[in-house]
Amino acid sequence: MKPTASHTTEGAHLDFAADMSYADYLHLDEVLTAQHPLSPDHNEMLFIVQHQTSELWMKLMLHELGAAMQCVATDDLGGAFKMLARASRIMEQLVHAWDVLATMTPPEYSAIRPYLSRSSGFQSWQYRSIEFMLGNKNAAMLKPHAHRPDVLARVDAVYRAPSLYDQALRLLSRRGLPVPASHVQRDWTQAYAANAEVEAAWLQVYRDPKAHWDLYQLGEELTDLEDAFRLWRFRHVTTVERVIGFKRGTGGTSGVSYLRKMLDVVLFPEIWTLRTQL
């Protein structure tokens, strides 16, 4: 249908000179001028934008996870469910971002790699904070941020705090489920280890969902989140292998070999193992 005059002139009579505009609100001048390729290669723009947008999604994910953890800690599960569902959808966006980066071929990446120096996604403090929030604690992962005391302090605070799963188990305990005392108060800097008593507590929830409906839903929200996170890790390792093979990472890691080890990390183990018992 041919647009009418009213359609084509929509908004033309408005004067935005004295009002905040779309670009003002989103600070688009800063965002869209933050891409500074160092190489002469056309494909470096893809590499920069893909990582910058991923960092923006991770910023939102940290925002949602932090609020969800606070909700769980204060028994506000309705609020937590909304935020955890959103975090899972954010992970899906991050998964699909690899599809775009995977269009970069090995020769195209080789053309820009010398310009990256030692910079690496391994040094992403936001990603490391997400890992720590989800319970994959490792003191060695603080070292890449030691040169930035302000960033190190932020990551270290997450490292020393209870994880999302720790908060979930404390909630189960408050509800009278038999979570062992060792998992209600412990050294939060240690990576979580599976426990048969914790599995038994979750089994009570899953064997009688109607009696524990909100805890049952919490378990499934955690399952959705880890499911999406596993997909992200898998797409990460396959994209890296596709683009650089088995070369070492720019940040000094073993590259694909290191990423494959991360595929075996289980964040909320009892929620997965209990399914065999049902």
Short mmCIF file of C-alpha atoms in Angstrom, two decimals:
data_model
loop_
_atom_site.label_atom_id
_atom_site.label_comp_id
_atom_site.label_asym_id
_atom_site.label_seq_id
_atom_site.Cartn_x
_atom_site.Cartn_y
_atom_site.Cartn_z
CA MET A 1 0.00 0.00 0.00
CA LYS A 2 1.35 3.41 -0.94
CA PRO A 3 2.01 5.52 2.20
CA THR A 4 -0.24 8.52 2.63
CA ALA A 5 1.05 12.01 3.19
CA SER A 6 0.31 11.70 6.90
CA HIS A 7 2.47 8.57 7.04
CA THR A 8 5.40 10.09 5.20
CA THR A 9 5.44 13.28 7.26
CA GLU A 10 4.93 11.58 10.64
CA GLY A 11 7.00 13.46 13.20
CA ALA A 12 8.33 15.95 10.67
CA HIS A 13 6.61 18.86 12.41
CA LEU A 14 8.16 18.06 15.79
CA ASP A 15 11.10 20.07 17.09
CA PHE A 16 13.53 17.96 19.14
CA ALA A 17 16.05 20.74 19.72
CA ALA A 18 15.07 21.29 23.33
CA ASP A 19 14.27 17.68 24.23
CA MET A 20 16.28 14.57 24.94
CA SER A 21 16.53 12.54 21.75
CA TYR A 22 16.83 8.79 21.18
CA ALA A 23 20.58 9.15 20.60
CA ASP A 24 20.94 11.29 23.72
CA TYR A 25 19.13 8.78 25.92
CA LEU A 26 21.22 5.85 24.67
CA HIS A 27 24.50 7.81 24.50
CA LEU A 28 24.88 6.54 20.97
CA ASP A 29 27.73 8.92 20.15
CA GLU A 30 29.86 7.18 22.79
CA VAL A 31 28.67 3.68 21.90
CA LEU A 32 29.04 4.00 18.13
CA THR A 33 32.44 5.65 18.30
CA ALA A 34 33.90 3.03 20.67
CA GLN A 35 35.12 0.79 17.83
CA HIS A 36 38.78 1.43 16.99
CA PRO A 37 40.26 -1.26 14.74
CA LEU A 38 44.03 -1.51 14.98
CA SER A 39 44.61 -3.49 11.81
CA PRO A 40 43.86 -2.52 8.20
CA ASP A 41 41.72 -5.65 7.83
CA HIS A 42 37.99 -5.30 7.08
CA ASN A 43 37.02 -8.14 9.44
CA GLU A 44 38.31 -6.59 12.64
CA MET A 45 35.11 -4.56 12.99
CA LEU A 46 33.15 -7.81 13.33
CA PHE A 47 35.54 -9.00 16.04
CA ILE A 48 35.23 -5.77 18.02
CA VAL A 49 31.46 -5.38 17.75
CA GLN A 50 30.78 -9.01 18.61
CA HIS A 51 32.79 -8.75 21.83
CA GLN A 52 31.47 -5.32 22.78
CA THR A 53 27.85 -6.40 22.37
CA SER A 54 28.56 -9.56 24.37
CA GLU A 55 29.93 -7.42 27.17
CA LEU A 56 26.73 -5.35 27.12
CA TRP A 57 24.61 -8.51 27.41
CA MET A 58 26.86 -9.67 30.26
CA LYS A 59 26.35 -6.37 32.03
CA LEU A 60 22.60 -6.96 31.90
CA MET A 61 23.07 -10.56 33.02
CA LEU A 62 25.04 -9.45 36.08
CA HIS A 63 22.27 -6.96 36.83
CA GLU A 64 19.61 -9.70 36.65
CA LEU A 65 21.60 -12.37 38.51
CA GLY A 66 22.51 -10.02 41.35
CA ALA A 67 18.88 -9.02 41.81
CA ALA A 68 17.69 -12.63 41.53
CA MET A 69 20.14 -13.72 44.24
CA GLN A 70 18.86 -10.97 46.52
CA CYS A 71 15.29 -12.13 45.89
CA VAL A 72 16.17 -15.73 46.74
CA ALA A 73 17.95 -14.57 49.89
CA THR A 74 14.81 -12.71 51.00
CA ASP A 75 12.28 -15.39 49.97
CA ASP A 76 10.91 -13.33 47.10
CA LEU A 77 10.80 -16.16 44.59
CA GLY A 78 8.30 -14.51 42.28
CA GLY A 79 10.79 -11.75 41.54
CA ALA A 80 13.63 -14.24 41.27
CA PHE A 81 11.81 -16.34 38.66
CA LYS A 82 11.35 -13.37 36.35
CA MET A 83 15.00 -12.37 36.60
CA LEU A 84 16.34 -15.91 36.20
CA ALA A 85 14.16 -16.47 33.13
CA ARG A 86 15.55 -13.25 31.67
CA ALA A 87 19.12 -14.35 32.46
CA SER A 88 18.51 -17.57 30.53
CA ARG A 89 17.25 -15.60 27.53
CA ILE A 90 20.34 -13.39 27.74
CA MET A 91 22.47 -16.53 27.58
CA GLU A 92 20.60 -17.49 24.41
CA GLN A 93 21.56 -14.14 22.88
CA LEU A 94 25.18 -14.80 23.80
CA VAL A 95 24.97 -18.26 22.24
CA HIS A 96 23.70 -16.84 18.94
CA ALA A 97 26.47 -14.24 18.91
CA TRP A 98 28.90 -17.07 18.14
CA ASP A 99 27.00 -17.71 14.89
CA VAL A 100 28.07 -14.30 13.64
CA LEU A 101 31.69 -14.60 14.77
CA ALA A 102 31.90 -18.04 13.15
CA THR A 103 31.65 -16.31 9.75
CA MET A 104 35.25 -15.19 10.34
CA THR A 105 37.57 -17.63 8.58
CA PRO A 106 41.05 -18.65 9.82
CA PRO A 107 42.90 -16.41 7.32
CA GLU A 108 40.70 -13.46 8.27
CA TYR A 109 41.41 -13.93 11.98
CA SER A 110 45.12 -14.46 11.31
CA ALA A 111 45.20 -11.04 9.67
CA ILE A 112 44.08 -9.28 12.85
CA ARG A 113 45.51 -11.54 15.55
CA PRO A 114 48.97 -9.88 15.70
CA TYR A 115 47.24 -6.59 16.57
CA LEU A 116 45.46 -8.07 19.62
CA SER A 117 48.67 -8.45 21.63
CA ARG A 118 47.80 -10.26 24.90
CA SER A 119 44.17 -9.14 25.03
CA SER A 120 41.73 -12.03 25.37
CA GLY A 121 38.16 -12.77 26.38
CA PHE A 122 39.81 -14.74 29.19
CA GLN A 123 40.37 -11.33 30.80
CA SER A 124 36.69 -10.33 30.79
CA TRP A 125 35.94 -9.36 34.37
CA GLN A 126 32.21 -9.44 33.72
CA TYR A 127 32.35 -13.01 32.43
CA ARG A 128 34.45 -14.02 35.43
CA SER A 129 31.90 -12.43 37.76
CA ILE A 130 29.14 -14.44 36.08
CA GLU A 131 31.14 -17.65 36.55
CA PHE A 132 31.66 -16.81 40.23
CA MET A 133 27.98 -15.93 40.72
CA LEU A 134 27.08 -19.31 39.27
CA GLY A 135 29.47 -21.08 41.65
CA ASN A 136 32.53 -21.87 39.54
CA LYS A 137 35.00 -20.38 42.01
CA ASN A 138 38.73 -20.45 41.31
CA ALA A 139 41.23 -18.10 42.97
CA ALA A 140 43.57 -18.32 39.97
CA MET A 141 40.95 -16.56 37.87
CA LEU A 142 41.49 -13.38 39.89
CA LYS A 143 45.05 -12.97 38.56
CA PRO A 144 44.13 -11.64 35.08
CA HIS A 145 42.60 -8.61 36.83
CA ALA A 146 45.45 -7.84 39.24
CA HIS A 147 46.65 -4.89 37.13
CA ARG A 148 43.32 -3.10 37.74
CA PRO A 149 42.73 -2.73 41.52
CA ASP A 150 39.24 -1.31 40.98
CA VAL A 151 38.18 -4.23 38.76
CA LEU A 152 39.92 -6.77 40.99
CA ALA A 153 37.97 -5.49 44.00
CA ARG A 154 34.66 -6.00 42.18
CA VAL A 155 35.51 -9.52 41.02
CA ASP A 156 36.95 -10.44 44.41
CA ALA A 157 33.74 -9.35 46.16
CA VAL A 158 31.74 -11.77 43.98
CA TYR A 159 34.34 -14.47 44.57
CA ARG A 160 33.94 -14.19 48.35
CA ALA A 161 30.12 -14.02 48.35
CA PRO A 162 27.63 -16.91 48.25
CA SER A 163 26.76 -18.04 44.74
CA LEU A 164 23.27 -18.28 43.30
CA TYR A 165 23.20 -21.99 44.12
CA ASP A 166 24.45 -21.34 47.66
CA GLN A 167 21.53 -18.98 48.16
CA ALA A 168 19.13 -21.59 46.76
CA LEU A 169 20.38 -24.21 49.22
CA ARG A 170 20.08 -21.78 52.12
CA LEU A 171 16.49 -21.20 51.05
CA LEU A 172 15.80 -24.95 51.04
CA SER A 173 17.21 -25.12 54.56
CA ARG A 174 15.01 -22.24 55.74
CA ARG A 175 12.02 -24.17 54.38
CA GLY A 176 12.90 -27.11 56.60
CA LEU A 177 14.47 -29.37 53.98
CA PRO A 178 17.46 -31.45 55.16
CA VAL A 179 20.32 -29.45 53.64
CA PRO A 180 23.47 -30.24 55.66
CA ALA A 181 24.90 -27.46 57.82
CA SER A 182 28.12 -27.63 55.79
CA HIS A 183 26.20 -26.24 52.81
CA VAL A 184 24.31 -23.52 54.66
CA GLN A 185 27.43 -21.81 55.98
CA ARG A 186 30.78 -22.58 54.38
CA ASP A 187 33.82 -21.02 52.75
CA TRP A 188 32.12 -19.37 49.78
CA THR A 189 35.43 -19.02 47.93
CA GLN A 190 35.56 -22.77 47.35
CA ALA A 191 34.06 -24.29 44.23
CA TYR A 192 30.86 -26.18 44.95
CA ALA A 193 31.11 -29.97 45.28
CA ALA A 194 28.14 -32.31 44.86
CA ASN A 195 26.64 -33.76 48.04
CA ALA A 196 24.32 -36.75 48.49
CA GLU A 197 22.37 -35.05 51.29
CA VAL A 198 21.73 -32.03 49.10
CA GLU A 199 20.46 -34.33 46.36
CA ALA A 200 18.11 -35.95 48.88
CA ALA A 201 16.74 -32.51 49.82
CA TRP A 202 16.08 -31.63 46.19
CA LEU A 203 14.50 -35.06 45.69
CA GLN A 204 11.90 -34.23 48.32
CA VAL A 205 10.99 -31.17 46.26
CA TYR A 206 10.82 -33.03 42.96
CA ARG A 207 8.90 -36.01 44.32
CA ASP A 208 6.15 -33.76 45.60
CA PRO A 209 6.05 -30.66 43.39
CA LYS A 210 2.62 -29.55 44.60
CA ALA A 211 3.83 -29.34 48.18
CA HIS A 212 6.98 -27.42 47.20
CA TRP A 213 5.82 -25.69 44.04
CA ASP A 214 7.97 -22.56 44.23
CA LEU A 215 11.09 -24.54 45.14
CA TYR A 216 10.32 -26.92 42.28
CA GLN A 217 10.06 -23.96 39.92
CA LEU A 218 13.32 -22.59 41.29
CA GLY A 219 15.00 -25.90 40.47
CA GLU A 220 13.71 -25.72 36.91
CA GLU A 221 14.79 -22.09 36.48
CA LEU A 222 18.28 -23.13 37.57
CA THR A 223 18.15 -26.03 35.11
CA ASP A 224 17.16 -23.67 32.27
CA LEU A 225 20.00 -21.32 33.16
CA GLU A 226 22.67 -24.02 33.24
CA ASP A 227 21.29 -25.56 30.06
CA ALA A 228 21.75 -22.23 28.26
CA PHE A 229 25.19 -21.78 29.82
CA ARG A 230 26.30 -25.20 28.57
CA LEU A 231 25.20 -24.28 25.06
CA TRP A 232 27.24 -21.07 25.31
CA ARG A 233 30.34 -23.00 26.36
CA PHE A 234 29.88 -25.52 23.56
CA ARG A 235 29.45 -22.84 20.89
CA HIS A 236 32.48 -21.04 22.31
CA VAL A 237 34.79 -24.02 21.98
CA THR A 238 33.52 -25.00 18.52
CA THR A 239 33.85 -21.43 17.22
CA VAL A 240 37.38 -21.12 18.58
CA GLU A 241 38.36 -24.46 17.05
CA ARG A 242 36.80 -23.43 13.75
CA VAL A 243 38.69 -20.13 13.63
CA ILE A 244 42.10 -20.88 15.20
CA GLY A 245 42.26 -24.67 15.52
CA PHE A 246 44.44 -25.74 18.44
CA LYS A 247 46.65 -22.65 18.66
CA ARG A 248 47.20 -21.16 22.10
CA GLY A 249 44.88 -18.33 23.09
CA THR A 250 46.12 -14.74 22.95
CA GLY A 251 45.70 -14.53 26.74
CA GLY A 252 48.08 -17.46 27.29
CA THR A 253 45.55 -20.27 27.77
CA SER A 254 45.82 -23.56 25.89
CA GLY A 255 42.87 -22.47 23.77
CA VAL A 256 40.53 -25.25 22.68
CA SER A 257 42.00 -27.73 25.18
CA TYR A 258 41.20 -25.40 28.08
CA LEU A 259 37.71 -24.66 26.78
CA ARG A 260 36.93 -28.35 26.40
CA LYS A 261 37.75 -28.91 30.06
CA MET A 262 35.20 -26.23 30.94
CA LEU A 263 32.50 -28.29 29.22
CA ASP A 264 32.74 -30.78 32.10
CA VAL A 265 32.03 -28.19 34.81
CA VAL A 266 28.57 -28.72 36.33
CA LEU A 267 27.19 -25.71 38.20
CA PHE A 268 24.13 -27.17 39.96
CA PRO A 269 25.01 -30.88 40.10
CA GLU A 270 22.27 -32.32 42.31
CA ILE A 271 19.52 -30.78 40.19
CA TRP A 272 20.83 -32.88 37.30
CA THR A 273 21.69 -36.11 39.11
CA LEU A 274 18.37 -36.31 40.98
CA ARG A 275 16.59 -37.00 37.70
CA THR A 276 18.03 -40.48 37.61
CA GLN A 277 16.33 -41.19 40.95
CA LEU A 278 12.85 -40.05 39.95
#
